[in-house]
Coordinates of C-alpha atoms in Angstrom, one line a residue:
Chain A
M12 CA 80.3 122.7 121.2
A13 CA 78.6 125.5 119.4
L14 CA 78.0 128.8 121.0
T15 CA 74.4 130.2 120.6
L16 CA 72.9 133.7 120.8
D17 CA 71.3 132.7 124.1
D18 CA 74.9 131.9 125.4
V19 CA 75.8 135.3 124.5
R20 CA 72.8 137.1 125.8
R21 CA 73.2 135.2 129.0
A22 CA 76.8 135.9 129.4
A23 CA 76.0 139.8 128.7
H24 CA 73.3 139.6 131.4
L25 CA 75.6 138.1 134.0
A26 CA 78.3 140.6 133.0
R27 CA 75.8 143.5 133.4
I28 CA 76.4 144.7 129.8
A29 CA 73.5 145.9 127.6
I30 CA 73.6 144.3 124.1
D31 CA 71.2 144.8 121.4
D32 CA 70.3 142.1 118.6
A33 CA 73.0 143.4 116.2
E34 CA 75.7 143.5 118.7
A35 CA 74.6 139.9 120.0
E36 CA 74.9 138.6 116.4
A37 CA 78.4 140.3 115.8
A38 CA 79.6 139.0 119.3
L39 CA 78.4 135.4 118.5
A40 CA 80.3 135.4 115.2
Q41 CA 83.6 136.7 116.8
L42 CA 83.3 134.7 120.1
T43 CA 82.9 131.5 117.8
R44 CA 86.2 132.2 116.1
V45 CA 87.8 132.7 119.5
F46 CA 86.4 129.7 121.0
G47 CA 87.6 127.7 117.9
L48 CA 91.2 129.0 119.0
I49 CA 90.5 128.0 122.8
E50 CA 89.3 124.6 121.8
D51 CA 92.9 123.5 121.1
M52 CA 93.1 123.2 124.9
Q53 CA 90.9 120.1 124.8
A54 CA 93.5 118.1 123.0
V55 CA 95.9 117.7 126.0
D56 CA 95.6 115.2 128.7
V57 CA 95.8 117.3 131.9
S58 CA 95.0 114.6 134.4
G59 CA 97.0 114.8 137.5
I60 CA 98.3 118.4 136.9
E61 CA 97.8 120.9 139.6
P62 CA 96.1 124.1 138.5
M63 CA 98.4 127.1 138.5
A64 CA 96.6 130.2 139.6
H65 CA 99.6 132.6 139.9
A66 CA 103.1 133.2 138.5
Q67 CA 104.6 132.8 141.9
D68 CA 103.5 130.0 144.2
L69 CA 103.7 132.2 147.2
M70 CA 101.4 132.4 150.4
L71 CA 99.6 135.8 150.5
R72 CA 101.0 138.0 153.3
L73 CA 98.9 138.7 156.3
R74 CA 99.2 142.1 157.8
N75 CA 98.3 143.6 161.2
D76 CA 94.6 144.5 161.5
L77 CA 95.3 148.2 162.0
V78 CA 93.8 151.4 160.5
T79 CA 96.2 152.5 157.6
E80 CA 94.2 155.0 155.7
G81 CA 92.6 158.2 157.1
D82 CA 89.1 159.3 156.0
Q83 CA 89.2 160.5 152.2
R84 CA 85.5 160.4 151.5
N85 CA 85.4 163.7 149.9
L86 CA 88.3 163.1 147.8
F87 CA 87.0 159.8 146.4
Q88 CA 83.6 161.0 145.9
S89 CA 84.8 164.0 143.9
V90 CA 85.0 161.5 140.9
A91 CA 81.6 159.9 141.6
P92 CA 78.8 160.4 139.0
E93 CA 76.3 161.5 141.7
V94 CA 76.7 162.0 145.3
D95 CA 74.7 163.8 148.1
A96 CA 75.6 164.5 151.6
G97 CA 78.4 161.9 151.4
L98 CA 76.3 159.2 150.0
Y99 CA 76.5 157.7 146.5
L100 CA 73.1 158.0 144.8
V101 CA 71.7 155.1 142.9
P102 CA 68.2 154.4 141.6
K103 CA 65.6 153.2 144.3
V104 CA 66.1 149.4 145.0
I105 CA 63.6 148.7 147.8
E106 CA 60.0 149.9 147.1
Chain B
M6 CA 122.5 175.3 124.4
P7 CA 121.3 172.3 122.6
Q8 CA 117.5 171.8 122.4
A9 CA 115.1 168.8 122.5
D10 CA 113.9 169.8 119.0
T11 CA 117.3 169.4 117.6
P12 CA 118.4 165.9 117.3
A13 CA 121.3 166.3 119.8
M14 CA 119.1 166.6 122.9
S15 CA 116.0 164.6 122.0
N16 CA 118.1 161.7 120.8
A17 CA 119.9 161.7 124.2
T18 CA 119.5 158.7 126.3
L19 CA 118.5 158.8 130.2
K20 CA 122.1 158.3 130.9
E21 CA 123.2 161.3 128.8
L22 CA 120.4 163.5 129.9
S23 CA 121.5 162.7 133.6
A24 CA 125.1 163.7 132.7
Q25 CA 123.9 166.9 131.2
L26 CA 121.8 167.9 134.0
A27 CA 124.7 167.0 136.5
A28 CA 127.2 169.0 134.4
K29 CA 124.6 172.1 134.3
A30 CA 124.6 172.1 130.6
C31 CA 120.9 172.3 130.8
S32 CA 118.3 172.7 133.4
S33 CA 115.4 170.4 134.0
V34 CA 112.8 173.3 133.0
E35 CA 114.7 173.7 129.7
L36 CA 114.7 170.1 129.0
A37 CA 111.0 169.8 129.8
Q38 CA 110.1 172.8 127.8
D39 CA 112.0 171.5 124.7
F40 CA 110.1 168.0 124.9
I41 CA 106.8 170.0 125.4
N42 CA 107.5 172.0 122.3
K43 CA 108.3 168.9 120.2
I44 CA 105.2 167.1 121.5
N45 CA 103.0 170.1 120.5
I46 CA 104.5 169.8 116.9
L47 CA 104.3 166.1 116.5
N48 CA 101.7 164.6 118.8
K49 CA 98.5 165.7 116.9
D50 CA 99.7 163.6 114.0
L51 CA 101.1 160.6 116.0
G52 CA 98.6 160.5 118.8
C53 CA 101.0 159.2 121.3
Y54 CA 99.9 161.2 124.3
V55 CA 96.3 161.5 125.5
T56 CA 97.0 164.1 128.1
V57 CA 99.8 166.7 128.4
D58 CA 99.7 169.4 131.1
A59 CA 102.6 171.8 130.6
A60 CA 102.1 173.7 133.7
R61 CA 102.1 170.6 135.9
T62 CA 105.1 169.3 134.0
L63 CA 107.1 172.4 134.3
A64 CA 106.3 172.7 138.1
Q65 CA 107.8 169.2 138.5
A66 CA 110.9 170.4 136.5
Q67 CA 111.3 173.5 138.6
A68 CA 111.3 171.4 141.8
A69 CA 113.8 169.0 140.4
D70 CA 116.0 172.1 139.4
A71 CA 115.8 173.3 143.0
R72 CA 116.4 169.9 144.5
R73 CA 119.5 169.7 142.3
A74 CA 120.6 173.2 143.4
A75 CA 120.2 172.0 146.9
G76 CA 122.6 169.2 146.3
N77 CA 120.0 166.4 146.8
A78 CA 119.6 165.2 143.2
G79 CA 119.6 161.4 142.3
T80 CA 120.7 159.9 139.0
L81 CA 117.4 160.8 137.3
T82 CA 116.4 163.9 139.1
G83 CA 115.0 166.4 136.4
V84 CA 114.9 163.7 133.6
P85 CA 111.6 163.7 131.9
L86 CA 109.5 160.5 131.2
A87 CA 106.1 159.6 129.9
H88 CA 103.5 157.4 131.9
K89 CA 101.2 155.0 130.3
D90 CA 97.7 156.1 131.0
I91 CA 97.0 153.0 132.9
F92 CA 98.9 154.5 135.9
C93 CA 96.9 156.6 138.4
A94 CA 98.9 159.8 138.9
K95 CA 97.3 162.3 141.4
G96 CA 95.5 165.2 139.8
W97 CA 96.1 163.9 136.2
L98 CA 93.3 162.5 134.0
T99 CA 93.9 158.8 134.1
T100 CA 91.7 157.2 131.4
C101 CA 93.1 153.9 130.6
G102 CA 92.2 154.5 126.9
S103 CA 88.5 154.1 127.8
K104 CA 85.4 156.2 127.5
M105 CA 84.5 154.6 130.8
L106 CA 87.2 156.6 132.6
A107 CA 87.5 159.6 130.0
N108 CA 86.8 162.1 132.9
F109 CA 88.4 160.3 135.7
V110 CA 91.0 162.5 137.6
A111 CA 93.1 160.0 139.8
P112 CA 92.7 160.8 143.6
Y113 CA 96.0 158.9 144.3
D114 CA 99.3 157.9 142.8
A115 CA 100.4 154.5 141.6
H116 CA 103.2 153.0 143.3
V117 CA 105.3 153.3 140.1
V118 CA 104.3 157.1 139.7
E119 CA 105.1 157.6 143.3
R120 CA 108.6 156.1 142.8
C121 CA 109.3 158.1 139.7
D122 CA 108.3 161.2 141.4
A123 CA 110.3 160.4 144.4
A124 CA 113.4 160.1 142.2
G125 CA 112.7 163.6 140.9
M126 CA 111.6 162.4 137.4
V127 CA 109.4 164.7 135.4
T128 CA 106.1 163.5 133.8
L129 CA 105.8 164.9 130.3
G130 CA 102.3 163.3 130.1
K131 CA 100.0 160.3 129.9
T132 CA 100.4 158.1 126.8
N133 CA 97.7 156.5 124.6
M134 CA 97.0 152.7 124.9
D135 CA 94.6 150.0 123.9
E136 CA 91.4 150.4 126.1
F137 CA 92.1 148.7 129.5
A138 CA 95.5 147.4 127.8
M139 CA 93.4 145.0 125.7
G140 CA 94.8 144.9 122.3
S141 CA 98.1 144.5 120.2
S142 CA 97.9 147.5 117.9
N143 CA 96.6 150.4 119.9
E144 CA 93.5 150.6 117.8
T145 CA 91.0 149.9 120.5
S146 CA 91.8 153.3 122.3
F147 CA 88.7 155.4 122.8
F148 CA 91.0 158.4 121.9
G149 CA 91.9 157.0 118.5
A150 CA 94.9 154.9 117.1
V151 CA 98.5 155.8 117.5
R152 CA 100.5 156.0 114.3
N153 CA 103.9 154.2 114.1
P154 CA 106.6 156.9 113.8
W155 CA 108.4 154.7 111.2
N156 CA 105.4 154.5 108.8
R157 CA 102.2 156.6 109.7
E158 CA 100.0 153.9 107.9
R159 CA 101.1 151.2 110.4
V160 CA 100.2 150.5 114.0
P161 CA 102.8 150.9 116.8
G162 CA 101.7 147.6 118.5
G163 CA 100.1 147.6 121.8
S164 CA 98.8 147.9 124.3
S165 CA 101.6 150.2 125.4
G166 CA 101.5 151.8 121.7
G167 CA 101.5 155.4 123.0
S168 CA 104.6 154.9 125.2
A169 CA 106.5 153.0 122.5
A170 CA 105.8 155.4 119.7
A171 CA 106.5 158.5 122.0
V172 CA 110.0 157.0 122.7
A173 CA 110.6 156.2 119.1
A174 CA 109.5 159.5 117.9
R175 CA 111.8 161.2 120.5
L176 CA 108.8 162.7 122.2
A177 CA 110.1 161.2 125.6
P178 CA 113.5 159.6 126.4
A179 CA 111.8 156.8 128.3
A180 CA 108.3 155.9 129.3
T181 CA 106.6 153.3 131.5
G182 CA 104.5 150.5 130.0
T183 CA 102.7 147.4 131.2
D184 CA 102.6 143.9 130.0
T185 CA 100.1 141.2 130.3
G186 CA 100.7 139.3 127.2
G187 CA 103.2 141.2 125.4
S188 CA 102.2 144.7 125.9
I189 CA 105.6 146.2 126.5
R190 CA 107.8 143.8 124.4
Q191 CA 105.6 143.7 121.1
P192 CA 105.1 147.6 120.8
A193 CA 108.8 148.0 121.5
A194 CA 109.6 145.5 118.7
L195 CA 107.2 147.3 116.3
T196 CA 108.8 150.8 116.9
G197 CA 112.3 149.9 117.1
I198 CA 112.9 150.7 120.9
C199 CA 113.6 148.6 123.9
G200 CA 111.3 147.4 126.5
L201 CA 111.5 145.1 129.5
K202 CA 108.7 143.0 131.2
P203 CA 110.1 142.3 134.7
T204 CA 109.7 139.1 136.6
Y205 CA 106.1 139.0 138.1
G206 CA 106.0 140.6 141.4
L207 CA 109.1 143.0 141.0
V208 CA 107.1 146.0 140.3
S209 CA 104.0 147.0 142.4
R210 CA 100.7 146.9 140.7
Y211 CA 99.2 149.3 143.2
G212 CA 97.3 152.2 141.3
M213 CA 97.9 150.4 137.9
I214 CA 94.4 149.8 136.6
A215 CA 94.0 146.0 136.6
F216 CA 93.4 143.9 133.5
A217 CA 94.6 140.2 134.5
S218 CA 95.9 140.5 137.9
S219 CA 98.0 137.3 137.9
L220 CA 99.8 138.3 134.7
D221 CA 99.9 142.2 134.6
Q222 CA 103.5 143.5 135.2
A223 CA 104.8 147.0 134.6
G224 CA 108.1 147.8 133.2
P225 CA 110.4 150.4 131.5
M226 CA 110.5 151.3 127.8
A227 CA 113.6 153.4 126.4
R228 CA 116.0 153.4 123.7
T229 CA 118.9 151.4 125.3
A230 CA 119.4 148.5 127.5
E231 CA 121.4 150.6 130.0
D232 CA 118.3 153.0 130.2
L233 CA 115.8 150.2 130.9
G234 CA 118.0 149.3 133.8
L235 CA 118.3 152.9 135.2
L236 CA 114.5 153.1 134.9
L237 CA 113.9 149.6 136.3
N238 CA 115.9 150.7 139.4
V239 CA 113.4 153.3 140.2
M240 CA 110.3 151.4 139.3
A241 CA 111.1 148.2 141.1
G242 CA 110.6 147.8 144.9
H243 CA 108.5 146.0 147.5
D244 CA 105.1 147.7 148.2
A245 CA 102.7 146.3 150.9
R246 CA 99.7 147.5 149.2
D247 CA 100.2 144.9 146.4
S248 CA 99.7 141.5 147.8
T249 CA 101.8 140.0 145.1
S250 CA 104.7 142.5 145.5
L251 CA 107.7 140.5 146.3
E252 CA 110.0 141.3 149.3
R253 CA 113.5 141.4 147.9
L254 CA 116.6 143.3 148.7
A255 CA 117.1 146.4 146.4
E256 CA 119.4 145.6 143.6
D257 CA 121.3 147.6 140.8
Y258 CA 119.9 146.0 137.5
N259 CA 122.9 147.5 135.6
R260 CA 125.6 145.9 137.9
D261 CA 126.4 143.3 135.2
L262 CA 126.4 145.4 132.0
A263 CA 130.1 145.2 131.3
K264 CA 130.5 141.4 131.7
P265 CA 131.7 139.8 128.7
L266 CA 129.4 137.1 127.1
K267 CA 132.0 134.4 126.5
G268 CA 130.4 131.2 127.6
L269 CA 126.7 132.5 127.6
R270 CA 124.5 129.8 126.6
V271 CA 121.7 131.0 124.3
G272 CA 118.6 128.7 124.0
L273 CA 116.8 128.7 120.7
P274 CA 113.4 127.2 121.0
K275 CA 112.3 125.4 117.8
E276 CA 108.6 126.5 118.3
F277 CA 110.0 130.2 117.8
F278 CA 111.1 129.6 114.3
A279 CA 107.9 127.6 112.9
A280 CA 105.3 128.5 110.5
G281 CA 103.9 131.9 110.7
L282 CA 107.3 133.8 111.2
S283 CA 107.9 136.2 108.5
A284 CA 110.9 135.6 106.4
D285 CA 112.3 139.1 107.1
V286 CA 111.9 138.7 110.9
Q287 CA 113.5 135.4 110.8
K288 CA 116.6 136.7 108.7
A289 CA 117.0 139.7 111.3
I290 CA 116.9 137.2 114.3
E291 CA 119.2 134.9 112.7
A292 CA 121.7 137.7 112.1
A293 CA 121.2 138.8 115.8
I294 CA 122.0 135.2 116.8
A295 CA 125.2 135.3 114.7
E296 CA 126.4 138.5 116.2
Y297 CA 125.9 136.8 119.7
K298 CA 128.2 134.0 118.5
K299 CA 130.8 136.5 117.6
L300 CA 130.4 137.9 121.1
G301 CA 131.3 134.3 122.5
A302 CA 127.8 132.9 123.1
T303 CA 127.1 129.2 122.4
V304 CA 123.7 128.2 121.0
V305 CA 121.6 125.4 122.3
D306 CA 118.7 123.9 120.5
I307 CA 115.6 123.6 122.9
S308 CA 112.0 123.0 122.9
L309 CA 109.0 124.5 124.7
P310 CA 106.5 121.8 123.5
N311 CA 103.5 123.4 125.2
M312 CA 104.0 127.0 123.8
G313 CA 101.5 126.4 121.0
L314 CA 98.8 126.3 123.6
S315 CA 99.7 129.5 125.3
V316 CA 97.5 131.8 123.1
A317 CA 94.5 129.6 123.8
V318 CA 95.1 129.3 127.5
Y319 CA 95.8 133.2 127.8
Y320 CA 92.4 133.9 126.2
V321 CA 90.7 132.0 128.8
L322 CA 92.6 133.1 131.9
A323 CA 93.1 136.7 130.9
P324 CA 89.3 137.3 130.0
A325 CA 88.3 135.4 133.1
E326 CA 90.3 137.8 135.4
A327 CA 89.4 140.9 133.4
S328 CA 85.6 139.9 133.7
S329 CA 86.1 140.0 137.5
N330 CA 88.4 143.0 137.7
L331 CA 86.2 145.2 135.4
S332 CA 83.2 144.4 137.4
R333 CA 84.2 147.5 139.4
F334 CA 83.1 149.8 136.8
D335 CA 79.4 150.1 137.8
G336 CA 78.6 153.6 137.1
V337 CA 78.3 154.3 140.9
R338 CA 81.6 155.3 142.5
Y339 CA 83.5 156.6 139.4
G340 CA 83.4 156.2 135.7
H341 CA 80.8 156.6 133.0
R342 CA 77.1 156.4 134.0
A343 CA 74.5 156.3 131.5
A344 CA 72.1 159.4 131.2
E345 CA 69.0 157.4 131.1
Y346 CA 67.9 154.2 132.8
T347 CA 64.9 152.5 134.4
D348 CA 66.3 151.0 137.5
L349 CA 69.5 149.9 139.1
L350 CA 70.1 147.0 136.7
D351 CA 69.3 149.0 133.7
M352 CA 71.7 151.5 134.9
Y353 CA 74.7 149.0 135.5
K354 CA 73.9 147.4 132.0
R355 CA 73.7 150.8 130.0
S356 CA 76.7 152.4 131.8
R357 CA 78.8 149.5 131.0
G358 CA 77.4 148.8 127.5
E359 CA 78.1 152.6 126.7
G360 CA 81.4 152.9 128.7
F361 CA 83.2 150.0 127.2
G362 CA 84.4 149.4 123.7
A363 CA 84.0 146.3 121.4
E364 CA 87.3 144.6 122.3
V365 CA 86.7 145.1 126.1
K366 CA 83.2 143.9 126.0
R367 CA 84.2 140.8 123.8
R368 CA 86.8 139.8 126.5
I369 CA 84.4 140.4 129.4
L370 CA 81.9 138.1 127.8
I371 CA 84.5 135.4 127.1
G372 CA 85.5 135.6 130.7
T373 CA 82.1 135.6 132.0
Y374 CA 81.2 132.5 129.9
V375 CA 84.3 130.5 130.8
L376 CA 83.7 131.2 134.5
S377 CA 79.9 130.4 134.3
H378 CA 78.3 127.4 135.8
G379 CA 78.9 124.3 133.8
Y380 CA 81.9 125.6 131.8
Y381 CA 84.3 126.5 134.7
D382 CA 86.2 123.1 134.8
A383 CA 86.3 122.6 131.0
Y384 CA 87.8 125.9 130.4
Y385 CA 89.2 127.9 133.4
I386 CA 90.5 125.1 135.5
R387 CA 91.9 123.3 132.4
A388 CA 93.6 126.5 131.2
Q389 CA 95.2 126.8 134.7
K390 CA 96.6 123.2 134.4
L391 CA 98.0 124.0 131.0
R392 CA 99.5 127.1 132.4
R393 CA 101.6 124.9 134.7
L394 CA 102.8 122.7 131.6
I395 CA 103.6 125.9 129.9
A396 CA 105.7 127.3 132.9
Q397 CA 107.3 123.9 133.4
D398 CA 108.8 123.9 129.8
F399 CA 110.7 127.0 130.8
V400 CA 112.1 125.4 133.9
D401 CA 113.1 122.5 131.9
A402 CA 114.7 124.7 129.2
F403 CA 116.7 126.8 131.7
R404 CA 118.6 123.7 132.8
H405 CA 120.3 123.7 129.2
C406 CA 120.6 127.5 128.7
D407 CA 121.1 131.0 130.4
V408 CA 118.8 133.0 128.2
I409 CA 116.2 132.0 125.7
M410 CA 116.3 134.1 122.3
G411 CA 113.6 134.6 119.4
P412 CA 111.5 136.9 117.7
T413 CA 109.3 139.2 119.8
S414 CA 106.6 139.3 117.2
P415 CA 105.9 137.1 114.1
T416 CA 105.7 140.1 111.8
T417 CA 106.8 143.7 111.6
A418 CA 104.2 146.6 112.3
F419 CA 101.0 145.8 110.2
K420 CA 98.8 148.2 108.6
I421 CA 96.2 150.2 110.7
G422 CA 92.8 148.3 110.1
E423 CA 94.6 145.2 108.8
K424 CA 93.7 142.9 111.8
S425 CA 91.1 145.0 113.5
S426 CA 88.3 143.0 112.1
D427 CA 89.5 139.5 113.1
P428 CA 90.3 139.1 116.9
V429 CA 92.0 135.8 116.3
Q430 CA 94.6 137.2 113.9
M431 CA 95.2 140.0 116.3
Y432 CA 95.7 137.7 119.2
L433 CA 98.2 135.6 117.4
S434 CA 100.5 138.6 117.1
D435 CA 101.4 137.9 120.8
I436 CA 102.2 134.2 120.1
Y437 CA 105.8 134.6 121.1
T438 CA 105.2 136.8 124.2
I439 CA 102.2 135.3 126.0
A440 CA 103.8 132.2 127.4
V441 CA 106.5 134.3 129.4
N442 CA 103.5 136.0 131.2
L443 CA 102.0 132.8 131.9
A444 CA 105.1 131.6 133.5
G445 CA 105.9 134.9 135.2
L446 CA 109.3 135.2 133.7
P447 CA 111.1 138.4 132.6
G448 CA 111.5 139.3 128.8
I449 CA 113.1 142.1 126.9
S450 CA 112.8 143.2 123.4
I451 CA 115.5 145.1 121.7
P452 CA 115.9 146.2 118.0
C453 CA 117.8 144.1 115.8
G454 CA 117.2 145.1 112.2
F455 CA 114.6 146.2 109.7
D456 CA 112.4 144.3 107.2
G457 CA 112.5 145.1 103.4
D458 CA 109.8 148.1 104.0
G459 CA 112.2 149.8 106.5
L460 CA 110.2 148.6 109.5
P461 CA 112.1 147.6 112.8
V462 CA 112.4 144.0 114.0
G463 CA 112.7 143.1 117.6
L464 CA 114.8 140.4 119.2
Q465 CA 113.3 138.8 122.4
I466 CA 115.5 137.8 125.3
I467 CA 113.7 135.7 127.9
G468 CA 115.5 135.1 131.3
N469 CA 115.1 133.0 134.3
Y470 CA 113.2 134.4 137.3
F471 CA 115.0 137.4 138.8
D472 CA 117.7 137.3 136.1
E473 CA 117.0 140.9 134.8
A474 CA 120.7 142.1 135.5
R475 CA 122.0 139.2 133.2
M476 CA 119.4 139.9 130.5
L477 CA 120.4 143.6 130.6
N478 CA 124.0 142.5 130.3
V479 CA 123.3 140.3 127.3
A480 CA 121.3 143.3 125.6
H481 CA 123.9 145.8 126.4
Q482 CA 126.7 143.9 124.9
Y483 CA 124.8 143.6 121.9
Q484 CA 124.2 147.3 121.7
L485 CA 127.8 147.9 122.2
A486 CA 128.4 145.9 119.0
T487 CA 125.7 147.0 116.9
D488 CA 123.8 150.3 116.1
W489 CA 120.1 149.2 115.5
H490 CA 118.9 150.8 118.8
Q491 CA 120.4 154.2 117.5
R492 CA 118.4 154.5 114.3
A493 CA 115.6 157.0 114.4
P494 CA 112.5 157.3 112.3
A495 CA 112.8 160.4 110.0
V496 CA 109.7 162.2 111.6
S497 CA 111.8 162.3 114.9
Q498 CA 114.6 164.3 113.4
G499 CA 112.5 167.0 111.7

C-alpha cells in the first residue's frame, strides 16, 4: 500500500503539526522508506496471539482517592507562555 | 592533592572517589571544582553538556561535605555525576534536547534526581541528547551534535550521547541515561564505557520526559560494572507516582560481584551474528566469548527467531506511544509558543511545527498514522502481537542459558552526517538492542575491544527479568580479567 501526500497531510493535521509543501514531500519520501521496513510485519501469521501492550503483564495499582499535592499553581504557571490572573491565555475559541 | 584535570582523579571510579572522600583525601567541593574546570576546557569542543551551573553544583558539594562532617555520609555522598537532560531537576533548565523546551526550567525533580540528591550525589550538569531521546547518534539535538571523544568526526551514539561522551572523556565519573530502544547501551558501546538498562519497572519514570512509556527505562552509565551497580542501588526503587514502578524489596545489585563464573551458561543467538555485523565487531565479540570460556563459562547456541522483526515492531509501537505522549506540547502550559497565529488550531500547529525537529515530527507522523482509523489493526495491534512473539523467544532461550551475549551495535561509531539523511539506516543501528526493550528485559553493554580505527566495541549481556545482580557479576568478572574498560581516549588525558 503506497503512502500518499494526502496521507502525510492528514496525519500532520491530526497531529497538529504545521507542514508546508516541501516538508510534506520530504516526509512522504522518508515515511515511504520507513513503512517499507514496517511492512515486514505483514509476513507473519499472528492469528491467536494476544497483543502485548506492556513489558510486564501487571494490573495497574489503585490508590486511595485522597488529595496528595498542594496548590502549586504559581509554580507551574511560571513556565507557561502566557498567563493572566492565574489563567492560561489562548486565542478566543467561542465567538 | 590530586586534581580532576590530572589523570589520577578524573580517571577514578565512583568506588575510588567514594573511598577518597571517606579518607578525607579530598573534599566534595574540590572534586566538583576540578570536574567543572575540566568541563570548561573540553566541553566547548565535545558538546557533552547542554547546561552547567557551577554555583548550584558547588552548593550541592558544600552540603555534601557538611553532611560528611556531621557523620551522615552514605557511599556516594559528595560523588559527582551528570544527568541526561531528559530528567526534570528542580531549578535546572530541562530541555530534552528540543527547541520546544529550550527555556523550560523544571518545577520539580524526577524520582531519579530526587534519589541521587538524597544520596548526597552532586550534579555536574545536564547532558546533551537526541531530541526527546529519538535518535541513535545524538545528531537530532537542537543544541547540536556531540563529538565522540575517541574521534571527533564520529558520533557518540544516542540518544544518551552526551552522558556517554562525558563519562568517556572523564568529564563525569558516571551519568544517568535512558533506554527506549538502546539509548543507554548503544552510546556506551560506541564510546567505550559501561551502560545498564534495567528490567522495565525497576526505576521510576516520574519526571523523566516520556517518549514511549511501555519501553522507556532509566539506568546508570559509568566506567566499570561495579560502578553501574553502585549507581543502580541509588536509582532503583518503588515510586507510587509511576503506575508501572514495581514494588520490590530493595537489593544490593553488587552482592554477587565476586562469584566465580564456573558453570555459567552463555547463550549465543545465531541472529546476532548474521549479515550486517561488521567483521571487526564480530572479532572483538568472539574474543570476549573466548575469555568467558577461560573464566569457566560454557557456550550454548540459541535462536531468537522473531528478532528480525523487532525493528519494524518498534517503529510502530514507539512512534504510536510518542505521538500520544508528545501531544502534551501544545504551547499553552509550557514549552514553545509560536509568535504569530490566527486561531487556537493554528497556534497548536505552528507551535508544534516550529518547536519539534525533523526526526521528532517524522515519528509523530508515523505514530499518528498507525493509530488512525483504518490502520490501527493492521499496524498497531499487529505490532503488539509480534511483540509477544519476540518476548516469548527470550523466555524460551532462558530455559537453556543464564545470560545471552552478543554485540551491542552492528558497527563501531559511524561518522557524523553518515546516516542522518536515511532514517532506516539509522534505525537499523539499534537492531541488537530493541528486542530487549520490547521484552522488558535488562541489558548491559561493556567495552570489549577496538576496531582497526581505534574505535571501541561493546559486548551486550542480556539477562532474565530482575537478574541485574548476576549480569553485573558476569560483567565484573570479565573486567577483573581484562582492561578494555580502563582504556581512555587521548582527549581525556590532556
